[in-house]
């Protein structure tokens, strides 16, 4: 049994922690249940005060690598790797090592295997093979071996648990920890948020909103085209940080539709404030392979977005693409509609259906949000 008084849960994440709301949820849940948490990541200074001011919380800040010169970038990346591995060596007997993405498992390397009997390996995405370095098409990191050696595997969706178990020949079924926010408080309204809030308040049309990563597996083009055809009554607000290739295409998307407004990226949980002014929310997942990502072709099909819990918790009905990860909760709880195809007419029908059934879907959203008990699940992972 894990000893809360003596031991610490040490969470390792590669990249900026603010890009991973589920990790923030996990930290908040652990702290609220009396666990000591030490975070090793970039971007720690931007975490909500409720985390940073908690006496049970400590951290190791890893500096980001930002340089266009490839040689300096490689040198800094080596320093970054040393920082992660040094933090791993600080792990005390009885501490739990909790990794939250394959990149950090790859960075920690073979030294992580020394902690296999207390390594919780969390997979935010449905993972197959993983590249040895970003963009590598041939050289692969043996992520499957680390999963087989780990104490426990955690995934965000039930279908993913079974797929991951079979795909990696795991002895036990992974735990399912949905990407539900632990708190739904956006905090104090900051100065940079005020222009956006005023803009949304002035807008008389019904507002369709998207919060999240803007990348190749989000089909925003089809939804923008559909909303443009009904722009007399609706408009589309996009919030998020662009990731991957295609920045020029995204700029053309924003410039090409008068009903679309890109409002930038706001660190969570500030982004929740904007949901107060929205009527309908989007979850536009596009199934298919993303080259070099390490995710399986089924990743978007069995998506497990934190957005559906954020939207539901803020009483916003949803429209999504026809993927099983969305269809199952939408149909079970009647909180949204999946478009059977992405023709403008189909999306417009979905918008009007959700609009007509808005009040009922709002009531159902609470039941869906309350269906997940994060405290129970996290305590089970730590103590089972």
Short mmCIF file of C-alpha atoms in Angstrom, two decimals:
data_model
loop_
_atom_site.label_atom_id
_atom_site.label_comp_id
_atom_site.label_asym_id
_atom_site.label_seq_id
_atom_site.Cartn_x
_atom_site.Cartn_y
_atom_site.Cartn_z
CA UNK A 1 0.00 0.00 0.00
CA UNK A 2 1.31 3.44 -0.92
CA UNK A 3 2.17 5.54 2.16
CA UNK A 4 0.87 9.09 1.69
CA UNK A 5 2.96 10.46 4.55
CA UNK A 6 6.29 9.08 3.38
CA UNK A 7 6.07 8.70 -0.38
CA UNK A 8 5.58 10.92 -3.41
CA UNK A 9 3.97 10.42 -6.80
CA UNK A 10 6.50 11.77 -9.29
CA UNK A 11 4.86 12.79 -12.58
CA UNK A 12 7.04 13.08 -15.68
CA UNK A 13 5.80 14.78 -18.84
CA UNK A 14 7.76 15.74 -21.93
CA UNK A 15 6.69 19.14 -23.33
CA UNK A 16 4.78 21.95 -21.67
CA UNK A 17 2.34 20.71 -19.02
CA UNK A 18 -0.15 23.42 -20.02
CA UNK A 19 -0.74 21.60 -23.31
CA UNK A 20 -2.03 18.58 -21.36
CA UNK A 21 -5.20 19.44 -19.38
CA UNK A 22 -5.65 15.75 -18.38
CA UNK A 23 -2.31 15.94 -16.54
CA UNK A 24 -3.47 19.04 -14.70
CA UNK A 25 -6.67 17.15 -13.77
CA UNK A 26 -4.57 14.27 -12.45
CA UNK A 27 -2.40 16.55 -10.31
CA UNK A 28 -5.45 18.30 -8.84
CA UNK A 29 -7.09 14.96 -8.06
CA UNK A 30 -3.98 13.54 -6.37
CA UNK A 31 -3.45 16.65 -4.25
CA UNK A 32 -7.10 16.76 -3.21
CA UNK A 33 -6.79 13.14 -2.04
CA UNK A 34 -3.81 13.93 0.17
CA UNK A 35 -0.95 12.63 -2.02
CA UNK A 36 2.41 14.35 -2.35
CA UNK A 37 3.07 15.22 -5.98
CA UNK A 38 6.36 16.17 -7.66
CA UNK A 39 6.03 17.30 -11.29
CA UNK A 40 8.90 17.16 -13.78
CA UNK A 41 7.93 19.19 -16.86
CA UNK A 42 8.13 22.41 -18.84
CA UNK A 43 5.75 25.30 -18.18
CA UNK A 44 5.23 24.66 -14.45
CA UNK A 45 5.15 28.41 -13.70
CA UNK A 46 1.86 28.71 -15.62
CA UNK A 47 -0.03 26.14 -13.54
CA UNK A 48 -3.12 27.34 -11.62
CA UNK A 49 -2.43 28.79 -8.18
CA UNK A 50 -4.54 26.06 -6.55
CA UNK A 51 -1.74 23.64 -7.53
CA UNK A 52 1.38 25.75 -7.06
CA UNK A 53 0.32 26.96 -3.60
CA UNK A 54 -0.46 23.48 -2.29
CA UNK A 55 2.14 22.41 0.31
CA UNK A 56 2.03 18.84 -1.01
CA UNK A 57 3.18 19.99 -4.47
CA UNK A 58 6.78 20.37 -5.64
CA UNK A 59 8.37 20.43 -9.05
CA UNK A 60 11.43 20.33 -11.27
CA UNK A 61 11.17 22.84 -14.12
CA UNK A 62 12.69 21.63 -17.38
CA UNK A 63 13.66 24.41 -19.78
CA UNK A 64 12.11 24.30 -23.24
CA UNK A 65 14.28 23.83 -26.32
CA UNK A 66 13.66 26.62 -28.82
CA UNK A 67 16.32 27.28 -31.43
CA UNK A 68 16.36 27.19 -35.21
CA UNK A 69 20.00 26.08 -35.30
CA UNK A 70 19.93 22.28 -35.40
CA UNK A 71 23.29 21.88 -33.62
CA UNK A 72 22.31 24.16 -30.73
CA UNK A 73 18.93 22.44 -30.58
CA UNK A 74 20.55 19.01 -30.29
CA UNK A 75 22.91 20.29 -27.61
CA UNK A 76 20.05 21.79 -25.59
CA UNK A 77 18.00 18.63 -26.04
CA UNK A 78 20.88 16.68 -24.51
CA UNK A 79 20.82 19.01 -21.51
CA UNK A 80 17.06 18.57 -21.29
CA UNK A 81 17.43 14.77 -21.29
CA UNK A 82 19.98 14.98 -18.48
CA UNK A 83 17.49 17.07 -16.49
CA UNK A 84 14.77 14.43 -16.78
CA UNK A 85 17.10 11.56 -15.91
CA UNK A 86 18.53 13.44 -12.92
CA UNK A 87 14.99 13.99 -11.64
CA UNK A 88 14.30 10.27 -12.03
CA UNK A 89 17.36 9.44 -9.89
CA UNK A 90 15.89 11.57 -7.10
CA UNK A 91 13.07 9.04 -6.77
CA UNK A 92 13.00 7.60 -3.25
CA UNK A 93 12.10 4.06 -2.20
CA UNK A 94 8.34 3.66 -2.32
CA UNK A 95 7.74 6.63 -4.63
CA UNK A 96 5.61 6.06 -7.72
CA UNK A 97 6.97 7.11 -11.12
CA UNK A 98 4.04 8.24 -13.30
CA UNK A 99 4.82 8.96 -16.97
CA UNK A 100 2.12 10.63 -19.04
CA UNK A 101 3.38 10.40 -22.62
CA UNK A 102 5.63 8.08 -24.65
CA UNK A 103 8.09 10.91 -25.35
CA UNK A 104 9.12 11.06 -21.71
CA UNK A 105 9.43 7.26 -21.54
CA UNK A 106 11.79 7.44 -24.52
CA UNK A 107 13.73 10.28 -22.85
CA UNK A 108 14.14 8.48 -19.52
CA UNK A 109 15.28 5.38 -21.40
CA UNK A 110 16.61 2.20 -19.82
CA UNK A 111 16.99 3.84 -16.41
CA UNK A 112 13.18 3.81 -16.18
CA UNK A 113 13.19 0.00 -16.18
CA UNK A 114 14.76 0.09 -12.71
CA UNK A 115 11.43 1.43 -11.44
CA UNK A 116 9.19 -1.04 -13.29
CA UNK A 117 7.59 -2.29 -10.07
CA UNK A 118 6.20 1.23 -9.43
CA UNK A 119 5.96 2.74 -12.89
CA UNK A 120 2.48 3.91 -13.90
CA UNK A 121 2.54 4.42 -17.66
CA UNK A 122 -0.26 6.66 -18.85
CA UNK A 123 -1.05 6.84 -22.57
CA UNK A 124 -2.97 9.92 -23.67
CA UNK A 125 -3.24 8.49 -27.18
CA UNK A 126 -3.77 5.02 -28.64
CA UNK A 127 -0.15 4.10 -29.30
CA UNK A 128 1.43 1.57 -31.64
CA UNK A 129 5.12 1.78 -32.52
CA UNK A 130 6.92 4.94 -31.46
CA UNK A 131 9.66 6.73 -33.44
CA UNK A 132 13.20 6.85 -32.05
CA UNK A 133 13.10 10.58 -32.70
CA UNK A 134 10.51 12.94 -34.16
CA UNK A 135 9.94 12.25 -37.84
CA UNK A 136 11.89 8.97 -37.89
CA UNK A 137 10.23 6.57 -40.34
CA UNK A 138 12.44 3.51 -39.82
CA UNK A 139 14.12 3.73 -36.42
CA UNK A 140 11.64 2.84 -33.66
CA UNK A 141 11.79 3.10 -29.88
CA UNK A 142 10.65 -0.10 -28.17
CA UNK A 143 7.76 1.49 -26.29
CA UNK A 144 5.92 -1.85 -26.13
CA UNK A 145 8.67 -3.37 -23.96
CA UNK A 146 8.39 -0.55 -21.42
CA UNK A 147 4.61 -1.05 -21.28
CA UNK A 148 5.01 -4.78 -20.67
CA UNK A 149 7.48 -4.07 -17.87
CA UNK A 150 5.39 -1.30 -16.26
CA UNK A 151 3.52 -1.80 -12.99
CA UNK A 152 0.28 -0.36 -14.38
CA UNK A 153 -0.98 1.05 -17.68
CA UNK A 154 -3.58 3.83 -17.78
CA UNK A 155 -5.64 4.90 -20.81
CA UNK A 156 -8.56 7.37 -21.13
CA UNK A 157 -11.18 5.19 -22.83
CA UNK A 158 -12.49 1.63 -22.44
CA UNK A 159 -12.11 0.49 -26.06
CA UNK A 160 -8.53 1.74 -26.01
CA UNK A 161 -7.85 -0.41 -22.96
CA UNK A 162 -8.81 -3.60 -24.79
CA UNK A 163 -7.03 -2.61 -28.02
CA UNK A 164 -3.85 -1.71 -26.13
CA UNK A 165 -3.94 -4.95 -24.13
CA UNK A 166 -4.20 -7.10 -27.25
CA UNK A 167 -1.89 -5.00 -29.39
CA UNK A 168 0.92 -5.04 -26.85
CA UNK A 169 0.19 -8.46 -25.33
CA UNK A 170 -0.22 -7.01 -21.84
CA UNK A 171 -0.93 -9.32 -18.91
CA UNK A 172 -3.61 -7.07 -17.41
CA UNK A 173 -6.26 -4.79 -18.86
CA UNK A 174 -5.17 -1.14 -18.52
CA UNK A 175 -7.01 1.11 -16.08
CA UNK A 176 -9.44 3.58 -17.65
CA UNK A 177 -9.05 7.15 -16.39
CA UNK A 178 -11.31 9.43 -18.47
CA UNK A 179 -10.07 12.90 -19.36
CA UNK A 180 -12.56 14.65 -17.11
CA UNK A 181 -11.65 18.01 -15.52
CA UNK A 182 -11.25 17.83 -11.77
CA UNK A 183 -12.42 21.41 -11.31
CA UNK A 184 -14.54 23.52 -13.66
CA UNK A 185 -13.35 26.88 -12.39
CA UNK A 186 -11.72 29.19 -14.90
CA UNK A 187 -10.24 31.35 -12.16
CA UNK A 188 -9.98 35.12 -12.15
CA UNK A 189 -10.57 36.77 -15.52
CA UNK A 190 -7.23 38.05 -16.82
CA UNK A 191 -6.69 41.19 -18.88
CA UNK A 192 -5.86 39.25 -22.05
CA UNK A 193 -9.25 37.53 -21.85
CA UNK A 194 -11.37 40.68 -21.73
CA UNK A 195 -11.34 41.55 -25.48
CA UNK A 196 -12.44 38.00 -26.32
CA UNK A 197 -15.24 38.02 -23.75
CA UNK A 198 -16.49 41.41 -24.97
CA UNK A 199 -16.38 40.18 -28.56
CA UNK A 200 -18.47 37.11 -27.70
CA UNK A 201 -20.94 39.17 -25.68
CA UNK A 202 -21.48 41.55 -28.61
CA UNK A 203 -22.11 38.72 -31.05
CA UNK A 204 -25.87 38.34 -31.62
CA UNK A 205 -25.69 35.11 -33.60
CA UNK A 206 -25.59 31.73 -31.91
CA UNK A 207 -22.00 30.79 -31.20
CA UNK A 208 -20.44 27.44 -32.12
CA UNK A 209 -17.12 26.91 -30.33
CA UNK A 210 -14.08 24.68 -30.64
CA UNK A 211 -11.49 24.42 -27.85
CA UNK A 212 -8.38 22.31 -28.24
CA UNK A 213 -5.39 21.35 -30.33
CA UNK A 214 -5.53 22.48 -33.94
CA UNK A 215 -3.89 19.74 -35.97
CA UNK A 216 -4.22 17.37 -38.92
CA UNK A 217 -6.68 15.04 -37.15
CA UNK A 218 -9.22 17.83 -36.53
CA UNK A 219 -11.41 18.42 -39.59
CA UNK A 220 -12.22 22.09 -39.06
CA UNK A 221 -12.47 22.86 -42.76
CA UNK A 222 -15.76 20.98 -43.24
CA UNK A 223 -17.39 22.62 -40.23
CA UNK A 224 -16.21 26.10 -41.25
CA UNK A 225 -17.72 25.62 -44.70
CA UNK A 226 -21.05 24.51 -43.22
CA UNK A 227 -21.27 27.38 -40.73
CA UNK A 228 -20.47 29.85 -43.52
CA UNK A 229 -23.65 28.75 -45.30
CA UNK A 230 -25.79 29.61 -42.28
CA UNK A 231 -23.78 32.62 -41.11
CA UNK A 232 -26.89 34.72 -40.79
CA UNK A 233 -27.79 32.73 -37.66
CA UNK A 234 -24.49 31.12 -36.52
CA UNK A 235 -20.78 31.86 -36.22
CA UNK A 236 -17.73 29.75 -35.35
CA UNK A 237 -15.13 30.56 -32.67
CA UNK A 238 -11.85 28.61 -32.61
CA UNK A 239 -9.53 28.47 -29.58
CA UNK A 240 -6.30 26.51 -29.42
CA UNK A 241 -2.65 26.14 -30.32
CA UNK A 242 -1.60 24.91 -33.73
CA UNK A 243 0.47 21.71 -33.69
CA UNK A 244 2.34 19.98 -36.51
CA UNK A 245 2.50 20.87 -40.19
CA UNK A 246 -0.06 22.89 -42.10
CA UNK A 247 0.18 26.34 -40.50
CA UNK A 248 -0.27 28.06 -43.86
CA UNK A 249 -3.40 26.01 -44.60
CA UNK A 250 -4.83 26.97 -41.23
CA UNK A 251 -4.19 30.66 -41.91
CA UNK A 252 -6.01 30.32 -45.25
CA UNK A 253 -8.89 28.63 -43.42
CA UNK A 254 -9.20 31.55 -40.99
CA UNK A 255 -8.99 34.11 -43.79
CA UNK A 256 -11.41 32.28 -46.05
CA UNK A 257 -14.61 32.38 -43.97
CA UNK A 258 -16.20 35.54 -42.61
CA UNK A 259 -18.19 33.55 -40.02
CA UNK A 260 -15.01 32.07 -38.48
CA UNK A 261 -13.08 33.83 -35.73
CA UNK A 262 -9.77 32.49 -34.39
CA UNK A 263 -9.23 33.80 -30.86
CA UNK A 264 -5.82 32.27 -30.03
CA UNK A 265 -4.66 30.01 -27.21
CA UNK A 266 -5.33 30.48 -23.49
CA UNK A 267 -3.73 28.34 -20.81
CA UNK A 268 -6.18 26.04 -19.04
CA UNK A 269 -8.31 26.51 -17.07
CA UNK A 270 -8.78 30.05 -18.47
CA UNK A 271 -10.28 28.59 -21.66
CA UNK A 272 -13.33 27.41 -19.69
CA UNK A 273 -14.44 31.01 -19.21
CA UNK A 274 -15.34 31.31 -22.89
CA UNK A 275 -17.78 28.39 -22.71
CA UNK A 276 -20.14 30.61 -20.74
CA UNK A 277 -20.92 32.47 -23.96
CA UNK A 278 -21.19 29.49 -26.35
CA UNK A 279 -24.30 27.63 -27.54
CA UNK A 280 -22.92 24.56 -29.35
CA UNK A 281 -19.47 22.90 -29.20
CA UNK A 282 -17.46 20.95 -31.78
CA UNK A 283 -15.47 17.74 -31.48
CA UNK A 284 -14.19 17.33 -35.07
CA UNK A 285 -12.00 14.20 -35.07
CA UNK A 286 -10.69 12.88 -38.38
CA UNK A 287 -9.71 9.18 -38.29
CA UNK A 288 -6.55 8.17 -40.12
CA UNK A 289 -2.81 7.88 -39.81
CA UNK A 290 -0.71 10.84 -38.73
CA UNK A 291 2.74 10.09 -40.09
CA UNK A 292 5.52 9.92 -37.51
CA UNK A 293 3.22 10.36 -34.50
CA UNK A 294 3.43 6.83 -33.11
CA UNK A 295 -0.36 6.72 -32.74
CA UNK A 296 -2.36 3.91 -34.32
CA UNK A 297 -4.71 4.49 -37.22
CA UNK A 298 -7.53 3.84 -34.72
CA UNK A 299 -6.52 6.72 -32.44
CA UNK A 300 -9.11 9.26 -33.60
CA UNK A 301 -11.74 6.55 -34.12
CA UNK A 302 -11.63 5.81 -30.38
CA UNK A 303 -10.94 9.38 -29.34
CA UNK A 304 -11.20 10.24 -25.65
CA UNK A 305 -11.22 14.03 -25.56
CA UNK A 306 -11.22 16.03 -22.35
CA UNK A 307 -13.34 18.48 -24.36
CA UNK A 308 -16.51 16.39 -24.13
CA UNK A 309 -16.32 16.57 -20.33
CA UNK A 310 -15.47 20.27 -20.38
CA UNK A 311 -18.37 20.97 -22.72
CA UNK A 312 -20.79 18.77 -20.78
CA UNK A 313 -19.69 20.23 -17.45
CA UNK A 314 -20.45 23.69 -18.81
CA UNK A 315 -23.81 22.57 -20.26
CA UNK A 316 -22.88 22.85 -23.94
CA UNK A 317 -24.41 20.28 -26.37
CA UNK A 318 -22.03 18.93 -29.01
CA UNK A 319 -21.60 18.09 -32.67
CA UNK A 320 -18.90 15.66 -33.71
CA UNK A 321 -17.67 13.45 -36.49
CA UNK A 322 -18.86 9.85 -36.77
CA UNK A 323 -16.32 8.09 -34.56
CA UNK A 324 -17.06 5.47 -31.89
CA UNK A 325 -15.37 7.45 -29.13
CA UNK A 326 -18.04 10.14 -29.59
CA UNK A 327 -21.01 8.11 -30.80
CA UNK A 328 -21.15 5.93 -27.67
CA UNK A 329 -21.45 8.76 -25.09
CA UNK A 330 -23.58 10.93 -27.40
CA UNK A 331 -26.17 8.19 -27.94
CA UNK A 332 -26.09 6.83 -24.38
CA UNK A 333 -26.67 10.23 -22.77
CA UNK A 334 -28.18 12.24 -25.66
CA UNK A 335 -25.70 15.10 -25.29
CA UNK A 336 -24.78 15.58 -28.93
CA UNK A 337 -24.95 14.44 -32.54
CA UNK A 338 -22.41 12.67 -34.76
CA UNK A 339 -22.48 13.66 -38.44
CA UNK A 340 -22.65 10.54 -40.61
CA UNK A 341 -20.63 12.42 -43.26
CA UNK A 342 -19.06 15.85 -43.52
CA UNK A 343 -21.12 17.34 -46.32
CA UNK A 344 -22.22 20.90 -45.49
CA UNK A 345 -25.89 19.87 -45.63
CA UNK A 346 -25.34 17.10 -43.06
CA UNK A 347 -23.50 19.40 -40.66
CA UNK A 348 -26.16 22.10 -41.03
CA UNK A 349 -28.87 19.52 -40.22
CA UNK A 350 -26.91 18.55 -37.09
CA UNK A 351 -26.58 22.20 -36.02
CA UNK A 352 -30.30 22.76 -36.38
CA UNK A 353 -31.16 19.50 -34.60
CA UNK A 354 -28.99 20.35 -31.62
CA UNK A 355 -30.41 23.87 -31.58
CA UNK A 356 -33.97 22.50 -31.52
CA UNK A 357 -33.17 20.00 -28.72
CA UNK A 358 -30.82 22.26 -26.82
CA UNK A 359 -32.64 22.34 -23.46
CA UNK A 360 -32.96 18.55 -23.20
CA UNK A 361 -29.29 18.03 -24.09
CA UNK A 362 -28.23 20.57 -21.47
CA UNK A 363 -30.09 18.56 -18.79
CA UNK A 364 -28.47 15.33 -19.95
CA UNK A 365 -24.99 16.84 -19.87
CA UNK A 366 -24.92 16.84 -16.06
CA UNK A 367 -25.69 13.10 -15.91
CA UNK A 368 -22.82 12.38 -18.30
CA UNK A 369 -20.38 14.59 -16.39
CA UNK A 370 -21.34 13.04 -13.04
CA UNK A 371 -20.96 9.48 -14.38
CA UNK A 372 -17.17 9.53 -13.77
CA UNK A 373 -15.72 9.49 -10.25
CA UNK A 374 -12.10 10.57 -10.65
CA UNK A 375 -11.29 10.20 -6.94
CA UNK A 376 -12.34 6.56 -6.92
CA UNK A 377 -10.44 5.70 -10.12
CA UNK A 378 -7.19 7.44 -9.15
CA UNK A 379 -7.20 5.93 -5.67
CA UNK A 380 -7.75 2.51 -7.23
CA UNK A 381 -4.76 2.95 -9.55
CA UNK A 382 -2.46 3.96 -6.70
CA UNK A 383 -3.64 1.47 -4.09
CA UNK A 384 -4.95 -1.67 -5.85
#
